Tab-separated table of C-alpha atoms and ligand atoms in Angstrom:
chain	number	residue	atom	x	y	z
R	288	MET	CA	13.123	-5.569	-1.855
R	289	SER	CA	10.876	-2.236	-1.699
R	290	ALA	CA	9.139	-1.503	1.660
R	291	THR	CA	5.366	-1.756	2.105
R	292	THR	CA	2.914	-0.570	4.690
R	293	PRO	CA	3.128	-3.020	7.494
R	294	PRO	CA	0.141	-5.767	7.024
R	295	LYS	CA	-2.790	-5.131	9.213
R	296	THR	CA	-4.883	-8.433	8.476
R	297	PHE	CA	-3.369	-11.868	8.314
R	298	HIS	CA	-4.509	-15.489	7.518
R	299	VAL	CA	-2.714	-18.448	8.454
R	300	LYS	CA	-3.354	-21.931	6.583
R	301	SER	CA	-2.121	-24.876	8.192
R	302	PHE	CA	-1.383	-28.208	6.770
R	303	GLY	CA	-0.294	-31.621	8.090
R	304	CYS	CA	-0.726	-32.759	11.422
R	305	GLN	CA	-2.292	-31.685	14.598
R	306	MET	CA	0.673	-29.881	15.768
R	307	ASN	CA	0.780	-27.791	12.744
R	308	VAL	CA	-3.193	-26.759	13.770
R	309	TYR	CA	-1.666	-26.146	17.107
R	310	ASP	CA	1.351	-23.907	15.792
R	311	GLY	CA	-1.125	-22.299	13.369
R	312	GLU	CA	-3.500	-21.127	16.248
R	313	ARG	CA	-0.468	-19.807	18.401
R	314	MET	CA	1.171	-18.128	15.208
R	315	ALA	CA	-2.476	-16.277	14.861
R	316	GLU	CA	-2.591	-15.418	18.719
R	317	LEU	CA	0.695	-13.910	18.459
R	318	LEU	CA	0.077	-11.741	15.274
R	319	ALA	CA	-3.585	-10.932	17.225
R	320	ALA	CA	-1.765	-9.676	20.184
R	321	GLN	CA	0.357	-7.163	17.854
R	322	GLY	CA	-2.816	-5.575	16.766
R	323	MET	CA	-3.467	-7.467	13.500
R	324	THR	CA	-7.022	-8.608	12.435
R	325	ALA	CA	-7.627	-12.141	11.300
R	326	ALA	CA	-9.210	-12.537	8.017
R	327	ASP	CA	-11.505	-15.588	7.244
R	328	ALA	CA	-10.478	-15.777	3.378
R	329	ARG	CA	-7.055	-15.419	2.367
R	330	ASP	CA	-8.154	-12.991	-0.516
R	331	ASP	CA	-8.724	-10.449	2.282
R	332	ALA	CA	-5.395	-10.431	4.189
R	333	ASP	CA	-2.409	-8.639	4.000
R	334	LEU	CA	-0.192	-11.130	5.516
R	335	VAL	CA	-0.523	-15.100	4.392
R	336	VAL	CA	1.201	-17.664	6.809
R	337	LEU	CA	1.596	-20.973	4.834
R	338	ASN	CA	2.311	-23.091	7.729
R	339	THR	CA	3.498	-26.303	5.574
R	340	CYS	CA	3.949	-30.115	6.063
R	341	HIS	CA	6.806	-32.215	4.976
R	342	ILE	CA	5.765	-35.617	5.946
R	343	ARG	CA	5.148	-37.046	2.522
R	344	GLU	CA	5.713	-36.556	-1.217
R	345	LYS	CA	4.846	-33.047	-3.398
R	346	ALA	CA	4.489	-31.258	-0.195
R	347	THR	CA	6.934	-28.904	-1.506
R	348	GLU	CA	5.574	-28.578	-5.120
R	349	LYS	CA	2.275	-27.835	-3.165
R	350	VAL	CA	3.867	-25.008	-1.390
R	351	TYR	CA	4.840	-23.384	-4.736
R	352	SER	CA	1.437	-23.695	-6.251
R	353	ASP	CA	0.045	-22.063	-3.275
R	354	ILE	CA	2.249	-19.280	-3.426
R	355	GLY	CA	1.487	-18.942	-7.209
R	356	ARG	CA	-2.131	-19.021	-6.544
R	357	LEU	CA	-1.908	-16.307	-3.827
R	358	ARG	CA	-1.139	-13.667	-6.602
R	359	ARG	CA	-4.297	-11.556	-7.240
R	360	ASP	CA	-6.022	-10.589	-10.364
R	361	ASP	CA	-4.327	-7.187	-10.238
R	362	GLY	CA	-1.123	-8.662	-10.113
R	363	SER	CA	-0.199	-8.162	-6.803
R	364	SER	CA	0.524	-10.548	-3.918
R	365	PRO	CA	-0.146	-10.502	0.124
R	366	LEU	CA	2.872	-10.428	1.921
R	367	ILE	CA	3.886	-14.334	2.171
R	368	ALA	CA	5.264	-16.047	5.136
R	369	VAL	CA	6.080	-19.841	4.798
R	370	ALA	CA	6.126	-21.407	7.966
R	371	GLY	CA	6.437	-25.233	9.214
R	372	CYS	CA	8.290	-28.161	8.196
R	373	VAL	CA	8.805	-27.468	4.772
R	374	ALA	CA	10.180	-24.140	5.550
R	375	GLN	CA	12.168	-25.684	8.274
R	376	ALA	CA	13.965	-28.152	5.354
R	377	GLU	CA	13.971	-26.051	2.380
R	378	GLY	CA	14.027	-22.724	3.557
R	379	VAL	CA	17.046	-21.218	1.740
R	380	GLU	CA	15.541	-22.855	-1.696
R	381	ILE	CA	12.149	-21.058	-0.940
R	382	MET	CA	13.782	-17.779	-0.978
R	383	THR	CA	15.471	-18.197	-4.082
R	384	ARG	CA	12.756	-19.732	-5.897
R	385	ALA	CA	9.922	-17.670	-4.918
R	386	PRO	CA	10.990	-13.979	-4.502
R	387	SER	CA	7.173	-13.128	-3.503
R	388	VAL	CA	7.947	-15.084	-0.313
R	389	LYS	CA	9.427	-12.328	2.406
R	390	VAL	CA	9.308	-14.740	5.547
R	391	VAL	CA	10.484	-18.299	6.094
R	392	VAL	CA	10.483	-19.474	9.511
R	393	GLY	CA	10.745	-22.760	10.898
R	394	PRO	CA	8.594	-24.427	13.490
R	395	GLN	CA	10.799	-23.748	16.534
R	396	SER	CA	11.229	-20.063	15.864
R	397	TYR	CA	7.683	-18.719	14.910
R	398	HIS	CA	7.680	-16.857	18.020
R	399	ARG	CA	9.811	-14.351	15.974
R	400	LEU	CA	7.210	-14.172	13.304
R	401	PRO	CA	6.050	-10.617	13.983
R	402	GLU	CA	9.251	-9.080	14.115
R	403	MET	CA	10.257	-10.864	10.833
R	404	VAL	CA	6.910	-9.370	9.300
R	405	ALA	CA	7.667	-5.996	10.521
R	406	ASP	CA	11.449	-6.358	8.777
R	407	ALA	CA	9.524	-7.543	5.504
R	408	ALA	CA	7.357	-4.747	5.516
R	409	ALA	CA	10.608	-2.439	5.587
R	410	GLY	CA	12.202	-3.970	2.815
R	411	ARG	CA	14.241	-6.846	4.537
R	412	ARG	CA	13.098	-10.706	3.665
R	413	ALA	CA	13.618	-12.634	6.731
R	414	THR	CA	14.633	-16.230	7.333
R	415	GLU	CA	15.057	-17.917	10.526
R	416	THR	CA	15.398	-21.717	11.072
R	417	ASP	CA	17.231	-22.410	14.176
R	418	MET	CA	16.116	-24.978	16.661
R	419	PRO	CA	16.141	-23.485	19.885
R	420	ALA	CA	12.573	-24.966	20.813
R	421	GLU	CA	12.263	-23.819	24.672
R	422	ALA	CA	12.533	-20.332	23.580
R	423	LYS	CA	9.597	-20.186	21.579
R	424	PHE	CA	6.625	-21.178	24.091
R	425	ALA	CA	8.043	-18.821	26.815
R	426	ALA	CA	7.787	-16.189	24.026
R	427	LEU	CA	4.182	-16.757	23.039
R	428	PRO	CA	1.235	-14.837	24.341
R	429	LYS	CA	-0.878	-16.497	26.995
R	430	ARG	CA	-3.698	-18.653	25.902
R	431	ARG	CA	-7.438	-16.847	25.753
R	432	LYS	CA	-10.343	-18.084	24.026
R	433	SER	CA	-10.335	-21.937	23.077
R	434	GLY	CA	-13.130	-24.191	21.325
R	435	PRO	CA	-14.760	-26.925	23.565
R	436	SER	CA	-11.806	-29.289	22.054
R	437	ALA	CA	-8.479	-27.741	22.515
R	438	PHE	CA	-5.025	-28.858	21.521
R	439	LEU	CA	-1.860	-28.763	23.734
R	440	THR	CA	1.653	-29.390	22.586
R	441	VAL	CA	3.292	-30.898	25.495
R	442	GLN	CA	6.367	-32.386	23.779
R	443	GLU	CA	8.191	-31.592	20.236
R	444	GLY	CA	10.686	-33.595	18.012
R	445	CYS	CA	11.625	-37.010	17.763
R	446	ASP	CA	15.016	-38.909	18.727
R	447	LYS	CA	13.676	-42.425	17.247
R	448	PHE	CA	15.052	-42.092	13.650
R	449	CYS	CA	12.529	-44.221	11.816
R	450	THR	CA	14.489	-44.719	8.491
R	451	TYR	CA	11.399	-43.030	6.234
R	452	CYS	CA	10.786	-40.130	8.425
R	453	VAL	CA	11.600	-36.424	8.308
R	454	VAL	CA	10.509	-35.423	11.444
R	455	PRO	CA	13.875	-35.741	13.505
R	456	TYR	CA	15.361	-33.388	10.936
R	457	THR	CA	12.469	-31.253	10.688
R	458	ARG	CA	11.552	-30.883	14.325
R	459	GLY	CA	14.718	-31.815	15.922
R	460	ALA	CA	15.531	-33.578	19.133
R	461	GLU	CA	12.830	-34.489	21.289
R	462	ILE	CA	12.106	-31.558	24.216
R	463	SER	CA	9.472	-31.650	26.901
R	464	ARG	CA	7.561	-28.636	28.026
R	465	PRO	CA	8.025	-27.937	31.542
R	466	PHE	CA	5.153	-29.680	33.954
R	467	THR	CA	4.073	-26.118	35.770
R	468	ASP	CA	4.013	-24.356	32.018
R	469	LEU	CA	1.608	-27.238	30.803
R	470	VAL	CA	-0.656	-27.136	33.791
R	471	GLU	CA	-0.977	-23.337	33.413
R	472	GLU	CA	-1.648	-23.621	29.883
R	473	ALA	CA	-4.414	-26.156	30.597
R	474	LYS	CA	-5.984	-23.681	33.291
R	475	LEU	CA	-6.105	-21.094	30.507
R	476	LEU	CA	-7.491	-23.002	27.723
R	477	VAL	CA	-10.059	-24.437	30.290
R	478	ALA	CA	-11.037	-20.806	31.356
R	479	GLY	CA	-11.438	-19.884	27.792
R	480	GLY	CA	-13.820	-22.514	27.129
R	481	ALA	CA	-12.089	-25.997	26.413
R	482	ARG	CA	-13.653	-28.937	28.329
R	483	GLU	CA	-11.369	-31.458	26.273
R	484	ILE	CA	-7.743	-31.081	25.631
R	485	THR	CA	-5.769	-33.262	23.522
R	486	LEU	CA	-1.926	-33.533	24.717
R	487	LEU	CA	0.001	-33.273	21.290
R	488	GLY	CA	3.590	-34.336	20.428
R	489	GLN	CA	5.476	-36.223	17.994
R	490	ASN	CA	6.432	-38.798	20.454
R	491	VAL	CA	3.803	-37.425	23.166
R	492	ASN	CA	4.409	-40.615	25.525
R	493	ALA	CA	7.886	-40.016	25.775
R	494	TRP	CA	6.818	-36.703	27.570
R	495	THR	CA	9.001	-36.410	31.233
R	496	GLY	CA	9.101	-33.589	33.518
R	497	ASP	CA	9.214	-32.545	37.199
R	498	ASP	CA	5.823	-32.338	39.175
R	499	ASP	CA	4.935	-29.427	41.250
R	500	LYS	CA	6.917	-31.113	44.046
R	501	GLY	CA	9.699	-31.874	41.959
R	502	ARG	CA	9.021	-35.724	41.406
R	503	PRO	CA	9.939	-36.853	38.058
R	504	VAL	CA	6.977	-38.145	36.132
R	505	GLY	CA	6.000	-39.488	32.800
R	506	LEU	CA	2.977	-38.352	30.632
R	507	ASP	CA	0.773	-40.405	33.122
R	508	GLY	CA	1.834	-37.839	36.018
R	509	LEU	CA	0.744	-35.005	33.687
R	510	VAL	CA	-2.665	-36.693	32.795
R	511	ARG	CA	-3.502	-37.445	36.479
R	512	ALA	CA	-2.481	-33.380	37.214
R	513	LEU	CA	-4.841	-32.038	34.697
R	514	ALA	CA	-7.437	-34.606	35.319
R	515	ALA	CA	-7.834	-32.839	38.837
R	516	ASP	CA	-9.291	-29.522	37.222
R	517	PRO	CA	-12.973	-30.063	37.624
R	518	ASP	CA	-13.792	-28.459	34.673
R	519	LEU	CA	-11.832	-30.146	32.709
R	520	ALA	CA	-13.925	-33.410	31.524
R	521	ARG	CA	-11.864	-35.075	28.899
R	522	ILE	CA	-8.131	-35.732	28.174
R	523	ARG	CA	-6.751	-37.272	25.128
R	524	TYR	CA	-3.078	-37.660	23.761
R	525	THR	CA	-1.462	-38.389	20.133
R	526	THR	CA	0.651	-39.256	18.619
R	527	SER	CA	2.451	-42.211	20.595
R	528	HIS	CA	5.410	-45.139	19.883
R	529	PRO	CA	4.640	-48.463	20.903
R	530	ASN	CA	8.076	-48.384	23.221
R	531	ASP	CA	7.000	-45.617	25.172
R	532	MET	CA	3.972	-47.086	26.613
R	533	THR	CA	5.045	-47.398	30.192
R	534	ASP	CA	3.463	-49.155	32.877
R	535	GLY	CA	2.284	-45.910	34.290
R	536	LEU	CA	0.555	-44.686	31.428
R	537	ILE	CA	-1.264	-48.099	30.447
R	538	ALA	CA	-2.425	-47.956	34.249
R	539	ALA	CA	-3.892	-44.523	33.810
R	540	HIS	CA	-6.131	-45.604	30.943
R	541	GLY	CA	-7.613	-48.150	33.806
R	542	GLU	CA	-7.640	-45.672	36.497
R	543	VAL	CA	-8.297	-42.000	35.041
R	544	GLU	CA	-11.927	-41.749	34.153
R	545	LYS	CA	-11.184	-38.447	32.085
R	546	LEU	CA	-8.596	-40.184	29.846
R	547	MET	CA	-10.803	-40.974	27.104
R	548	PRO	CA	-10.850	-44.846	25.994
R	549	PHE	CA	-8.932	-43.986	23.096
R	550	LEU	CA	-5.263	-44.823	21.748
R	551	HIS	CA	-3.488	-43.978	18.685
R	552	LEU	CA	-0.747	-46.259	18.377
R	553	PRO	CA	1.133	-46.420	15.018
R	554	VAL	CA	2.792	-49.598	14.034
R	555	GLN	CA	3.416	-49.146	10.318
R	556	SER	CA	4.117	-52.631	9.348
R	557	GLY	CA	3.128	-56.002	10.596
R	558	SER	CA	6.301	-57.747	9.244
R	559	ASP	CA	9.451	-57.701	11.641
R	560	ARG	CA	11.846	-57.622	8.798
R	561	VAL	CA	10.231	-54.398	7.470
R	562	LEU	CA	9.783	-53.017	10.982
R	563	LYS	CA	13.598	-53.693	11.805
R	564	ALA	CA	14.506	-51.749	8.319
R	565	MET	CA	12.201	-49.171	9.385
R	566	ASN	CA	14.332	-48.774	12.686
R	567	ARG	CA	11.031	-49.263	14.725
R	568	SER	CA	12.588	-51.188	17.334
R	569	HIS	CA	9.869	-52.979	18.327
R	570	THR	CA	8.263	-56.046	16.624
R	571	ALA	CA	4.609	-57.047	15.837
R	572	GLU	CA	4.425	-59.313	18.465
R	573	SER	CA	5.608	-56.770	21.107
R	574	TYR	CA	3.209	-54.320	19.719
R	575	LEU	CA	0.192	-56.685	20.158
R	576	ARG	CA	1.261	-57.193	23.802
R	577	VAL	CA	1.200	-53.573	24.540
R	578	LEU	CA	-2.380	-53.539	23.153
R	579	GLU	CA	-3.166	-56.887	25.111
R	580	ARG	CA	-2.169	-55.284	28.351
R	581	VAL	CA	-4.027	-51.652	27.498
R	582	ARG	CA	-7.332	-53.709	26.810
R	583	ALA	CA	-7.075	-55.787	29.818
R	584	VAL	CA	-7.391	-52.357	32.060
R	585	ARG	CA	-9.748	-50.540	29.350
R	586	PRO	CA	-11.600	-53.579	27.555
R	587	ASP	CA	-13.943	-50.729	25.701
R	588	ILE	CA	-10.548	-49.174	24.453
R	589	ALA	CA	-10.779	-47.820	20.533
R	590	LEU	CA	-7.542	-48.401	18.977
R	591	SER	CA	-6.328	-46.352	16.015
R	592	GLY	CA	-3.046	-46.659	13.927
R	593	ASP	CA	-0.692	-45.465	11.190
R	594	PHE	CA	0.537	-47.655	8.552
R	595	ILE	CA	3.133	-47.439	5.436
R	596	VAL	CA	2.685	-49.630	2.531
R	597	GLY	CA	5.591	-50.305	-0.072
R	598	PHE	CA	8.708	-49.597	2.087
R	599	PRO	CA	11.558	-50.538	0.044
R	600	GLY	CA	11.857	-54.206	-0.218
R	601	GLU	CA	8.505	-55.071	1.071
R	602	THR	CA	7.354	-58.501	-0.410
R	603	ASP	CA	4.124	-59.505	-0.852
R	604	ALA	CA	4.312	-61.876	1.872
R	605	GLU	CA	5.575	-59.318	4.256
R	606	PHE	CA	2.388	-56.853	3.261
R	607	GLU	CA	0.239	-59.878	4.092
R	608	ASP	CA	1.798	-59.830	7.723
R	609	THR	CA	0.287	-56.296	7.825
R	610	LEU	CA	-3.273	-57.466	6.909
R	611	ARG	CA	-2.857	-60.024	9.174
R	612	LEU	CA	-2.042	-57.741	12.435
R	613	VAL	CA	-4.973	-55.593	11.297
R	614	ASP	CA	-7.288	-58.695	11.642
R	615	ALA	CA	-5.778	-59.635	14.595
R	616	VAL	CA	-6.457	-56.019	16.458
R	617	GLY	CA	-9.825	-54.697	15.031
R	618	TYR	CA	-9.201	-51.032	14.615
R	619	ALA	CA	-11.771	-48.403	15.350
R	620	GLN	CA	-9.893	-46.156	12.852
R	621	ALA	CA	-6.438	-46.072	11.182
R	622	PHE	CA	-4.430	-43.758	8.848
R	623	SER	CA	-2.446	-45.836	5.811
R	624	PHE	CA	0.167	-44.249	3.317
R	625	LYS	CA	2.103	-45.236	0.724
R	626	TYR	CA	5.789	-45.011	1.335
R	627	SER	CA	7.093	-41.677	-0.027
R	628	ALA	CA	10.822	-41.273	0.016
R	629	ARG	CA	11.951	-38.363	1.770
R	630	PRO	CA	15.400	-36.974	0.762
R	631	GLY	CA	17.693	-37.231	3.212
R	632	THR	CA	16.189	-40.193	5.166
R	633	PRO	CA	17.966	-43.704	4.972
R	634	ALA	CA	15.375	-45.449	3.321
R	635	ALA	CA	15.285	-42.953	0.484
R	636	THR	CA	18.764	-44.632	-0.642
R	637	MET	CA	17.679	-48.396	0.156
R	638	ASP	CA	17.395	-50.811	-2.473
R	639	SER	CA	14.287	-52.323	-4.095
R	640	HIS	CA	11.642	-49.384	-4.243
R	641	ILE	CA	8.181	-50.704	-4.888
R	642	THR	CA	6.269	-49.755	-8.193
R	643	ALA	CA	3.575	-47.342	-7.958
R	644	ASP	CA	1.005	-49.965	-9.250
R	645	VAL	CA	2.032	-52.424	-6.177
R	646	MET	CA	1.780	-49.576	-3.997
R	647	ASP	CA	-1.822	-48.757	-5.171
R	648	ASP	CA	-3.125	-52.125	-4.820
R	649	ARG	CA	-1.592	-52.795	-1.231
R	650	LEU	CA	-2.824	-49.662	-0.421
R	651	ARG	CA	-6.432	-50.427	-1.785
R	652	ARG	CA	-6.370	-53.753	0.029
R	653	LEU	CA	-5.086	-52.435	3.275
R	654	GLN	CA	-7.707	-49.578	3.361
R	655	ASP	CA	-10.542	-52.090	2.409
R	656	ALA	CA	-9.564	-54.145	5.504
R	657	LEU	CA	-9.235	-50.775	7.695
R	658	ASN	CA	-12.922	-49.680	6.496
R	659	ARG	CA	-14.181	-52.917	7.261
R	660	ASP	CA	-13.130	-52.904	10.812
R	661	GLN	CA	-13.925	-49.153	11.260
R	662	LEU	CA	-17.615	-49.488	10.231
R	663	ALA	CA	-17.821	-52.850	12.234
R	664	PHE	CA	-16.334	-51.008	15.183
R	665	ASN	CA	-18.976	-47.832	14.670
R	666	ARG	CA	-21.864	-50.581	14.225
R	667	ALA	CA	-20.959	-52.380	17.693
R	668	SER	CA	-21.552	-49.099	19.223
R	669	ILE	CA	-25.420	-48.948	18.232
R	670	GLY	CA	-27.475	-49.431	21.378
R	671	GLN	CA	-24.702	-47.721	23.685
R	672	ARG	CA	-25.613	-44.737	25.794
R	673	CYS	CA	-22.892	-42.415	26.051
R	674	THR	CA	-21.676	-38.680	26.904
R	675	VAL	CA	-20.736	-36.523	23.914
R	676	LEU	CA	-18.975	-33.278	23.727
R	677	VAL	CA	-20.814	-31.080	21.727
R	678	GLU	CA	-18.330	-29.303	19.266
R	679	ARG	CA	-20.263	-27.662	16.093
R	680	ARG	CA	-23.625	-26.824	14.561
R	681	GLY	CA	-24.735	-29.193	12.044
R	682	LYS	CA	-25.767	-28.915	8.774
R	683	LEU	CA	-29.699	-29.213	9.294
R	684	PRO	CA	-31.516	-26.595	11.649
R	685	GLY	CA	-31.541	-27.793	15.381
R	686	GLN	CA	-28.630	-30.665	14.478
R	687	TRP	CA	-25.263	-30.821	16.793
R	688	LEU	CA	-21.863	-32.508	15.599
R	689	GLY	CA	-19.777	-33.847	18.778
R	690	LYS	CA	-17.521	-36.789	19.611
R	691	SER	CA	-18.383	-39.782	21.489
R	692	PRO	CA	-15.558	-41.103	24.326
R	693	TRP	CA	-14.042	-43.141	21.322
R	694	LEU	CA	-13.581	-40.283	19.149
R	695	GLN	CA	-16.548	-41.157	16.718
R	696	SER	CA	-18.137	-38.132	14.979
R	697	VAL	CA	-22.020	-38.104	17.006
R	698	HIS	CA	-24.703	-36.298	15.267
R	699	PHE	CA	-28.255	-35.448	16.727
R	700	MET	CA	-30.950	-32.963	16.989
R	701	GLY	CA	-32.180	-31.118	19.934
R	702	GLU	CA	-31.456	-28.735	22.809
R	703	ALA	CA	-27.782	-28.192	23.252
R	704	ALA	CA	-25.245	-25.482	23.082
R	705	LEU	CA	-21.241	-25.504	22.168
R	706	GLY	CA	-19.258	-27.234	24.965
R	707	ASP	CA	-22.023	-29.142	26.472
R	708	LEU	CA	-21.551	-32.845	27.546
R	709	VAL	CA	-24.840	-34.661	26.854
R	710	THR	CA	-26.099	-38.057	27.074
R	711	VAL	CA	-26.732	-39.399	23.741
R	712	ASP	CA	-28.373	-42.758	22.657
R	713	LEU	CA	-26.526	-44.286	19.577
R	714	VAL	CA	-28.955	-45.266	17.095
R	715	ASP	CA	-27.190	-45.579	13.651
R	716	ALA	CA	-23.796	-45.866	12.392
R	717	GLY	CA	-22.116	-45.286	9.045
R	718	PRO	CA	-18.558	-45.748	8.222
R	719	ASN	CA	-17.557	-42.200	9.462
R	720	SER	CA	-20.249	-41.171	11.564
R	721	ILE	CA	-22.948	-42.185	13.831
R	722	ALA	CA	-26.474	-41.007	14.484
R	723	GLY	CA	-27.432	-40.237	17.851
R	724	VAL	CA	-30.757	-39.112	20.042
R	725	LEU	CA	-30.659	-36.975	23.044
R	726	ALA	CA	-31.264	-38.790	26.317
R	727	GLU	CA	-31.338	-35.813	28.287
R	728	LYS	CA	-28.943	-32.678	29.137
R	729	GLN	CA	-26.232	-33.591	31.390
R	730	ALA	CA	-25.595	-31.144	34.476
R	731	ALA	CA	-22.298	-30.462	33.222
I	1060	5AD	N1	6.172	-42.101	3.836
I	1060	5AD	C1	4.715	-42.591	4.355
I	1060	5AD	N2	4.516	-42.344	5.225
I	1060	5AD	C2	5.100	-41.536	6.157
I	1060	5AD	N3	4.732	-41.174	7.346
I	1060	5AD	C3	5.856	-40.810	7.894
I	1060	5AD	N4	6.785	-40.875	6.842
I	1060	5AD	C4	6.564	-41.362	6.112
I	1060	5AD	C5	6.855	-41.549	4.406
I	1060	5AD	N5	8.158	-41.145	4.187
I	1060	5AD	C6	3.664	-41.630	7.912
I	1060	5AD	C7	3.575	-42.668	9.367
I	1060	5AD	C8	3.388	-41.705	10.616
I	1060	5AD	C9	2.818	-40.469	9.687
I	1060	5AD	C10	2.773	-39.494	10.724
I	1060	5AD	O1	3.123	-40.688	8.787
I	1060	5AD	O2	2.719	-43.595	9.236
I	1060	5AD	O3	3.135	-42.305	11.522
I	1061	SF4	FE1	9.143	-40.177	12.613
I	1061	SF4	FE2	9.267	-42.487	13.625
I	1061	SF4	FE3	9.895	-40.222	14.991
I	1061	SF4	FE4	7.285	-41.163	14.494
I	1061	SF4	S1	8.932	-42.025	15.918
I	1061	SF4	S2	8.037	-38.938	14.410
I	1061	SF4	S3	7.722	-41.790	12.585
I	1061	SF4	S4	10.779	-40.914	13.314
């Protein structure tokens, strides 16, 4: 590979989960700190970072087709870096199959991106997929600017080893970032404009640390510490495992006003046999009991979940158990997926894989039920007065978009500014958004 001029402009494209969005932002900050300029369009960038996701099928094919699409009309390509979980899982193969990729960097090593890009510009292709997660955060530049709603990764990796999931292999073992680092990063985000912080982790409620007095605390301790900042209005966290919903965290839902009434708690299936085969180490019943306890302290909590249909061996009756669980919970929103065999995971080699037709049919039936419940939840909000965090301008002149405490998208007309917390009467509801009328501008 021959040397090229070092890139001056960059574009980061993130796929997949919110943690990838957070990582993408941090990579952009890192490159900007080196004096590079962000380009809105990838065609205008000297360096394109594809921050990839490996959770479900076709991820790898998609990366190769994205790489192909980066070739420009004159036959040239930008300097291409592949980051994220596909890089972690398939780094060597990417380097072999795609000569236009000059940098491959895994999710725990992206603090090294600038030096790797410099190496690549000097003619040396670079791969880094080690997993020393702690080094990364310390090496990243301090946060400066933030939108009204910010992400903060507090925990990474997973030790649960659900049999379908690649995360324990691509993101590595669970690690918790230190309490004081997180309090400091949250302060910087708030100083940079954030009014809401969403704490992120593959198993965020498994976060543990020592507080500023050296006492061991769980996620609830971190939430309470962050809530003490008078300029931070809202706290959320995602994504959680049912077995890590501690008494303390459940209690925090009833006691910490800034902790928003929303809980994303994946269950995956309503069948105990399937849950066991998935190695979820909870039952449908124990999951429902957790929800009951959260509802007891926060009756208006909006619930969300993740589901997989067509896990190997799932029978019609077992799928019906999932529909029954959905009926019992009444989710405000949820994500549902067809099972996708991931190479290297135990489920991929299990017997009785489900046919595509059956999967399609189950997914449609599940999504019909979830959509029905989402609309019902939104309709039940009509008539409520609530606070909305203003996050964006709407399509119409004078229109604003924001989020209700229950994470619904709310649109309204009138006087407001980004980052305002405004009081809105919810007057109409669709499946994906709520119409509001500005009641008054709150003294924020
Ligand atoms: N197939 C389908 N869905 C999956 N998920 C994780 N792994 C797979 C897989 N192999 C889903 C789970 C998880 C969400 C992030 O993605 O529902 O909670
Ligand atoms: Fe994957 Fe299970 Fe860990 Fe979630 S808890 S990241 S589904 S292994």
